[in-house]
mmCIF file of C-alpha atoms in Angstrom:
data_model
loop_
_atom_site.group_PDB
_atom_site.id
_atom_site.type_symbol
_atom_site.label_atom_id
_atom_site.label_comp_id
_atom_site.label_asym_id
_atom_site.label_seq_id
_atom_site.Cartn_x
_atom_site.Cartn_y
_atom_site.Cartn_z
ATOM 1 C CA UNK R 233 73.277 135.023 108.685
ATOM 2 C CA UNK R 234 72.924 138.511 107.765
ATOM 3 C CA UNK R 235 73.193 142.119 108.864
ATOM 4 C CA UNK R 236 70.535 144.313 108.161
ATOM 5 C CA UNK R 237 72.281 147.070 106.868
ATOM 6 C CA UNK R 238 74.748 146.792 103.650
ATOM 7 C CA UNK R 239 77.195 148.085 103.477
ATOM 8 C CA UNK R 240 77.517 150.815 100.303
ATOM 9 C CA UNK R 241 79.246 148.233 97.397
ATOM 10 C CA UNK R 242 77.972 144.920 98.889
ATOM 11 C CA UNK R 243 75.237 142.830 100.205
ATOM 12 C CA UNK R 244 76.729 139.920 102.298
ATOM 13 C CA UNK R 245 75.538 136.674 103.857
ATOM 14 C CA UNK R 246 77.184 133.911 105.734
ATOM 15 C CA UNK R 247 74.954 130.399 104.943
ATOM 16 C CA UNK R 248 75.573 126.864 106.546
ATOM 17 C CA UNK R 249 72.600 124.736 105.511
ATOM 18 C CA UNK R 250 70.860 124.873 101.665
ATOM 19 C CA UNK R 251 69.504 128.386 100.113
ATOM 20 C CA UNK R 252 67.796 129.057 97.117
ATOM 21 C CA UNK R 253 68.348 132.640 95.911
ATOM 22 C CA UNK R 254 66.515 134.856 92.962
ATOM 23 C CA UNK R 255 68.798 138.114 93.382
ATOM 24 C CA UNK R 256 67.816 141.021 91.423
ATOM 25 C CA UNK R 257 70.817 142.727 89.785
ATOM 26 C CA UNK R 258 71.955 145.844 91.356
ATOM 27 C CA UNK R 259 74.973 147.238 89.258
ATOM 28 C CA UNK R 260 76.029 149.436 92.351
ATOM 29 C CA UNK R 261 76.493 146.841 95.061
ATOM 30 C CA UNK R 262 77.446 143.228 94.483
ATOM 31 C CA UNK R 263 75.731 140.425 96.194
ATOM 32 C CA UNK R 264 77.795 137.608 98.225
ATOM 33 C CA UNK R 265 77.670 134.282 99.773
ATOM 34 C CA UNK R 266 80.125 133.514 101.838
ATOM 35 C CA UNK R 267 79.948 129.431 102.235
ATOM 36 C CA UNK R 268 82.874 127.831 104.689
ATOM 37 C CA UNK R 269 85.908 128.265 102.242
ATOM 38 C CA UNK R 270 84.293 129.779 99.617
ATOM 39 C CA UNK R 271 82.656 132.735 98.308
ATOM 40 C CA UNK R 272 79.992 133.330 95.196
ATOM 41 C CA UNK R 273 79.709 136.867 94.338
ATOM 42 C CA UNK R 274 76.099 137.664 92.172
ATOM 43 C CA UNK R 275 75.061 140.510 90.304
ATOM 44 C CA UNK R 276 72.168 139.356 89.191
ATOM 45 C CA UNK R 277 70.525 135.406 89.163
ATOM 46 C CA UNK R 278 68.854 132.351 90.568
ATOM 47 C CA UNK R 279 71.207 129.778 92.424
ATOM 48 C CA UNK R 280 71.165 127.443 94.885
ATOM 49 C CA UNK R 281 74.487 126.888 97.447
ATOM 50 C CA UNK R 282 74.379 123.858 100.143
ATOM 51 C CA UNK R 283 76.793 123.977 102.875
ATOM 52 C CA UNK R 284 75.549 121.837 105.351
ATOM 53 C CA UNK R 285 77.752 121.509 108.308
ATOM 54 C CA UNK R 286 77.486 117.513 108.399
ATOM 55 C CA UNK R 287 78.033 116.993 104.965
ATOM 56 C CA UNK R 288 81.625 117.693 103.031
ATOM 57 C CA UNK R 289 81.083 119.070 100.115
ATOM 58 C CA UNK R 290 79.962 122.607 99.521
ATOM 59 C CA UNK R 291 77.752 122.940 96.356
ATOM 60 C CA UNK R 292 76.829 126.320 94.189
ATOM 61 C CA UNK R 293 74.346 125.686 91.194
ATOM 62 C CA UNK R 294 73.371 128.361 88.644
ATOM 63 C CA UNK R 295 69.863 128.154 87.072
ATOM 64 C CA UNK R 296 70.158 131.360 85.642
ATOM 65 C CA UNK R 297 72.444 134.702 84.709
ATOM 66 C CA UNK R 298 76.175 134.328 86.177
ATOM 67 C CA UNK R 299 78.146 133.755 89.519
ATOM 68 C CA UNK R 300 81.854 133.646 90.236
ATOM 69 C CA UNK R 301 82.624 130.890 92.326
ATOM 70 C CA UNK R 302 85.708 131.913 94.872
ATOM 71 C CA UNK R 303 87.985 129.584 96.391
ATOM 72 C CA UNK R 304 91.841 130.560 97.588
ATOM 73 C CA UNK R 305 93.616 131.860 94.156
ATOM 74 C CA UNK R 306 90.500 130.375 92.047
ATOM 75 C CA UNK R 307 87.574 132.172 90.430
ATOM 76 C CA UNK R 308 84.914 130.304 88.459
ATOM 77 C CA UNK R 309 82.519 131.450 86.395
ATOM 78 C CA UNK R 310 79.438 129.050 86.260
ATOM 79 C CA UNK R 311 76.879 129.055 83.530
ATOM 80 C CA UNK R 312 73.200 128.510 83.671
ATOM 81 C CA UNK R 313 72.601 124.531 84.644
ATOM 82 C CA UNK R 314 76.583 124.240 86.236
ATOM 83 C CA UNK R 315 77.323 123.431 89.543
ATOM 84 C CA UNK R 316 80.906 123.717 91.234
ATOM 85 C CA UNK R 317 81.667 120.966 94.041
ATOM 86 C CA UNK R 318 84.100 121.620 96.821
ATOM 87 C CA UNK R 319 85.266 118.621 98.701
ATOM 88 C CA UNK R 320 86.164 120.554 102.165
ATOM 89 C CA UNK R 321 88.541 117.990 103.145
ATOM 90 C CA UNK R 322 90.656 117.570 100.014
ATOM 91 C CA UNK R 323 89.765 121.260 98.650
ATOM 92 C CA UNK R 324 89.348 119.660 95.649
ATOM 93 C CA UNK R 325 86.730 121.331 92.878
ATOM 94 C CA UNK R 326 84.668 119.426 90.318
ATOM 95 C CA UNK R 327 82.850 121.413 87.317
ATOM 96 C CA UNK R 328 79.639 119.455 86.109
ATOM 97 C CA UNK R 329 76.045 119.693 84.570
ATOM 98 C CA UNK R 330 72.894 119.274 86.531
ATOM 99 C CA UNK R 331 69.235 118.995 86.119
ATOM 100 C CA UNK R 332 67.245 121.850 87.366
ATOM 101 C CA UNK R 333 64.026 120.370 87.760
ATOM 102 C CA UNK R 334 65.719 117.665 90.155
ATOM 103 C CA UNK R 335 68.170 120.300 91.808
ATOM 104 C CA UNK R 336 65.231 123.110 93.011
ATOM 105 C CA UNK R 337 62.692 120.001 93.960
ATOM 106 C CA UNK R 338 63.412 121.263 97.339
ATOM 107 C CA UNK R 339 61.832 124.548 97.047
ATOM 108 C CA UNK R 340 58.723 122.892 95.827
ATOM 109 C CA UNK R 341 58.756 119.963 99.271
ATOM 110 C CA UNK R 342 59.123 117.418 96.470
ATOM 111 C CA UNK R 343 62.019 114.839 96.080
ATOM 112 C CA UNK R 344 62.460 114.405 92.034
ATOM 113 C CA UNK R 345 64.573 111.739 90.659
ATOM 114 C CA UNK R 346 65.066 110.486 87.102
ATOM 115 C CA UNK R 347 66.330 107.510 85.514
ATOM 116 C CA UNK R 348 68.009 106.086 88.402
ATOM 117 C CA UNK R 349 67.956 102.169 89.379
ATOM 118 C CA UNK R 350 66.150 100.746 92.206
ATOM 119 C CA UNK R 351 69.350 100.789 94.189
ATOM 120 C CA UNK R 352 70.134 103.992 93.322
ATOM 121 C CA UNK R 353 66.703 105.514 94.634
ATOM 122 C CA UNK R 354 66.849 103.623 97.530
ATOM 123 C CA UNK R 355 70.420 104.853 98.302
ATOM 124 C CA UNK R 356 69.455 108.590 97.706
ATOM 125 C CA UNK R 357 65.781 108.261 100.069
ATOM 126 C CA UNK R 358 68.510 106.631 102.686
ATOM 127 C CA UNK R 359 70.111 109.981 102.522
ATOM 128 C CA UNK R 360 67.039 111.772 102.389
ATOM 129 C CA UNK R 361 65.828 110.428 105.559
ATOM 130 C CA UNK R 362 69.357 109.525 107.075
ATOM 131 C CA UNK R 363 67.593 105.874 107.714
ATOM 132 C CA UNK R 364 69.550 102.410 106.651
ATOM 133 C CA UNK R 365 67.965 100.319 103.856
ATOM 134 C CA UNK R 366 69.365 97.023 103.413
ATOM 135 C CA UNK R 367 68.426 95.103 100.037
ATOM 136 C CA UNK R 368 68.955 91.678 99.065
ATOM 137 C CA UNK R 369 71.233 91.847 95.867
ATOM 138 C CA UNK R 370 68.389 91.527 93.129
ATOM 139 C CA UNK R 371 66.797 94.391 94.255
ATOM 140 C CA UNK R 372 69.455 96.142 92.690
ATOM 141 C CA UNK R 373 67.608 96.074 89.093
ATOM 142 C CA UNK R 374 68.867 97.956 86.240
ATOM 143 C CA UNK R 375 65.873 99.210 85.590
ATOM 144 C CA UNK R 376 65.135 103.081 85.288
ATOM 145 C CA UNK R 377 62.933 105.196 87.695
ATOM 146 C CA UNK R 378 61.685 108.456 87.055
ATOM 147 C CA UNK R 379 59.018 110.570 88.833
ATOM 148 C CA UNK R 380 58.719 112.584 92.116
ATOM 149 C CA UNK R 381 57.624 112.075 95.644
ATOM 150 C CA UNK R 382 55.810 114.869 98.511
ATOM 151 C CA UNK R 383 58.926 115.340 100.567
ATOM 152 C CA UNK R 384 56.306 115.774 103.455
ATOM 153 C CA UNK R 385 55.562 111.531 103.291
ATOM 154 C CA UNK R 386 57.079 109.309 106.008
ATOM 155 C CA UNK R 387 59.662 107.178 104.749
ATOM 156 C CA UNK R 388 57.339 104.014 105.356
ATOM 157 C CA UNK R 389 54.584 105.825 103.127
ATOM 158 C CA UNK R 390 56.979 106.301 100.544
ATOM 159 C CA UNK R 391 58.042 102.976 100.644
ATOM 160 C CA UNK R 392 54.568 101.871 100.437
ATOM 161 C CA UNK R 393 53.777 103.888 97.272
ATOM 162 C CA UNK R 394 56.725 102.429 95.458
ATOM 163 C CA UNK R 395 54.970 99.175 95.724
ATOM 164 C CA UNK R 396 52.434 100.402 93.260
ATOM 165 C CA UNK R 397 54.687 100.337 90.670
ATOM 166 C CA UNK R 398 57.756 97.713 91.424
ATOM 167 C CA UNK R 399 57.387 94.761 92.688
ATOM 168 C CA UNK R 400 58.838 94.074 96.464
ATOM 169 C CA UNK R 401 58.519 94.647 99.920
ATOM 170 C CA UNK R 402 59.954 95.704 102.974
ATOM 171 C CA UNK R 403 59.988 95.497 106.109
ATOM 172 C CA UNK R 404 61.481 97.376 109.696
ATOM 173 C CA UNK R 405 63.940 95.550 111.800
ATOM 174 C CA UNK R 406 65.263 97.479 114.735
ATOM 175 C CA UNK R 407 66.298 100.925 112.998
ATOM 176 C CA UNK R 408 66.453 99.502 109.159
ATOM 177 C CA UNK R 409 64.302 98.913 106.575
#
């Protein structure tokens, strides 16, 4: 959410769900997220925040230029290809690196992985399309998947055009796969 009118020094939204932002610096008024707990304040950058209300994390990811991440007494400044973490229910806050092809995906309808196992794809596509995948244990391969997949696709075509390249199948029982 958003007013329409700023405010003189600042430019202000409230988000709950995922944004991608390319904010063009303004020296005179300062651009800010406010996310549940936490604020980013911008001058100038591309970033993506997820605060989705079902999920409890909340999740600010600099491609480029500089935020400050705000949380109670802390202030974190990210660089380019950072990402803070804050676990809403312990307020705990994790610093780490992340890909920015994979991260922005999103923007493009795509879902991009890379080099994650079998079991590991198949536990982020659960997510993806909040559906239960059950997998008999030597499924879970260590071998390495990389690539991307239209967003757009069911999850049984997806499923389908992972056949083309690894072995198995699958089937629907009730509500799982």
């Amino acid at each position: 959410t958003y007013t329409s009118a700023y405010n003189n020094d600042e430019r202000e939204v409230t988000l709950v769900g995922e944004a991608y932002f390319d904010v063009r610096k303004d020296e005179t008024r300062k651009f800010i997220v406010n996310a549940g707990k936490s604020r980013i304040i911008v001058l100038g950058t591309i970033f993506s925040v997820t605060n989705k209300a079902e999920d409890n994390t909340i999740i600010t990811s600099l491609l480029e230029g500089s935020v400050k991440f705000k949380f109670e007494e802390q202030d974190i400044v990210l660089k380019p290809e950072e990402r803070v973490t804050l676990d809403k229910i312990s307020n705990n806050i994790e610093i780490s690196k992340f890909d920015p092809e994979i991260e922005t995906a999103w923007t493009e309808s795509l879902i991009r992985y890379k080099s994650l196992t079998f079991f590991e794809l198949m536990a982020m596509l659960e997510k993806q399309y909040d559906v239960k995948i059950i997998m008999p244990p030597k499924e879970q391969q260590l071998t390495r998947l990389s690539g991307s997949i239209d967003a757009n696709m069911t999850i049984e075509q997806v499923l389908d055009l992972l056949k083309k390249n690894i072995p198995y199948k699958w089937q629907k029982t009730n509500e799982s796969y």
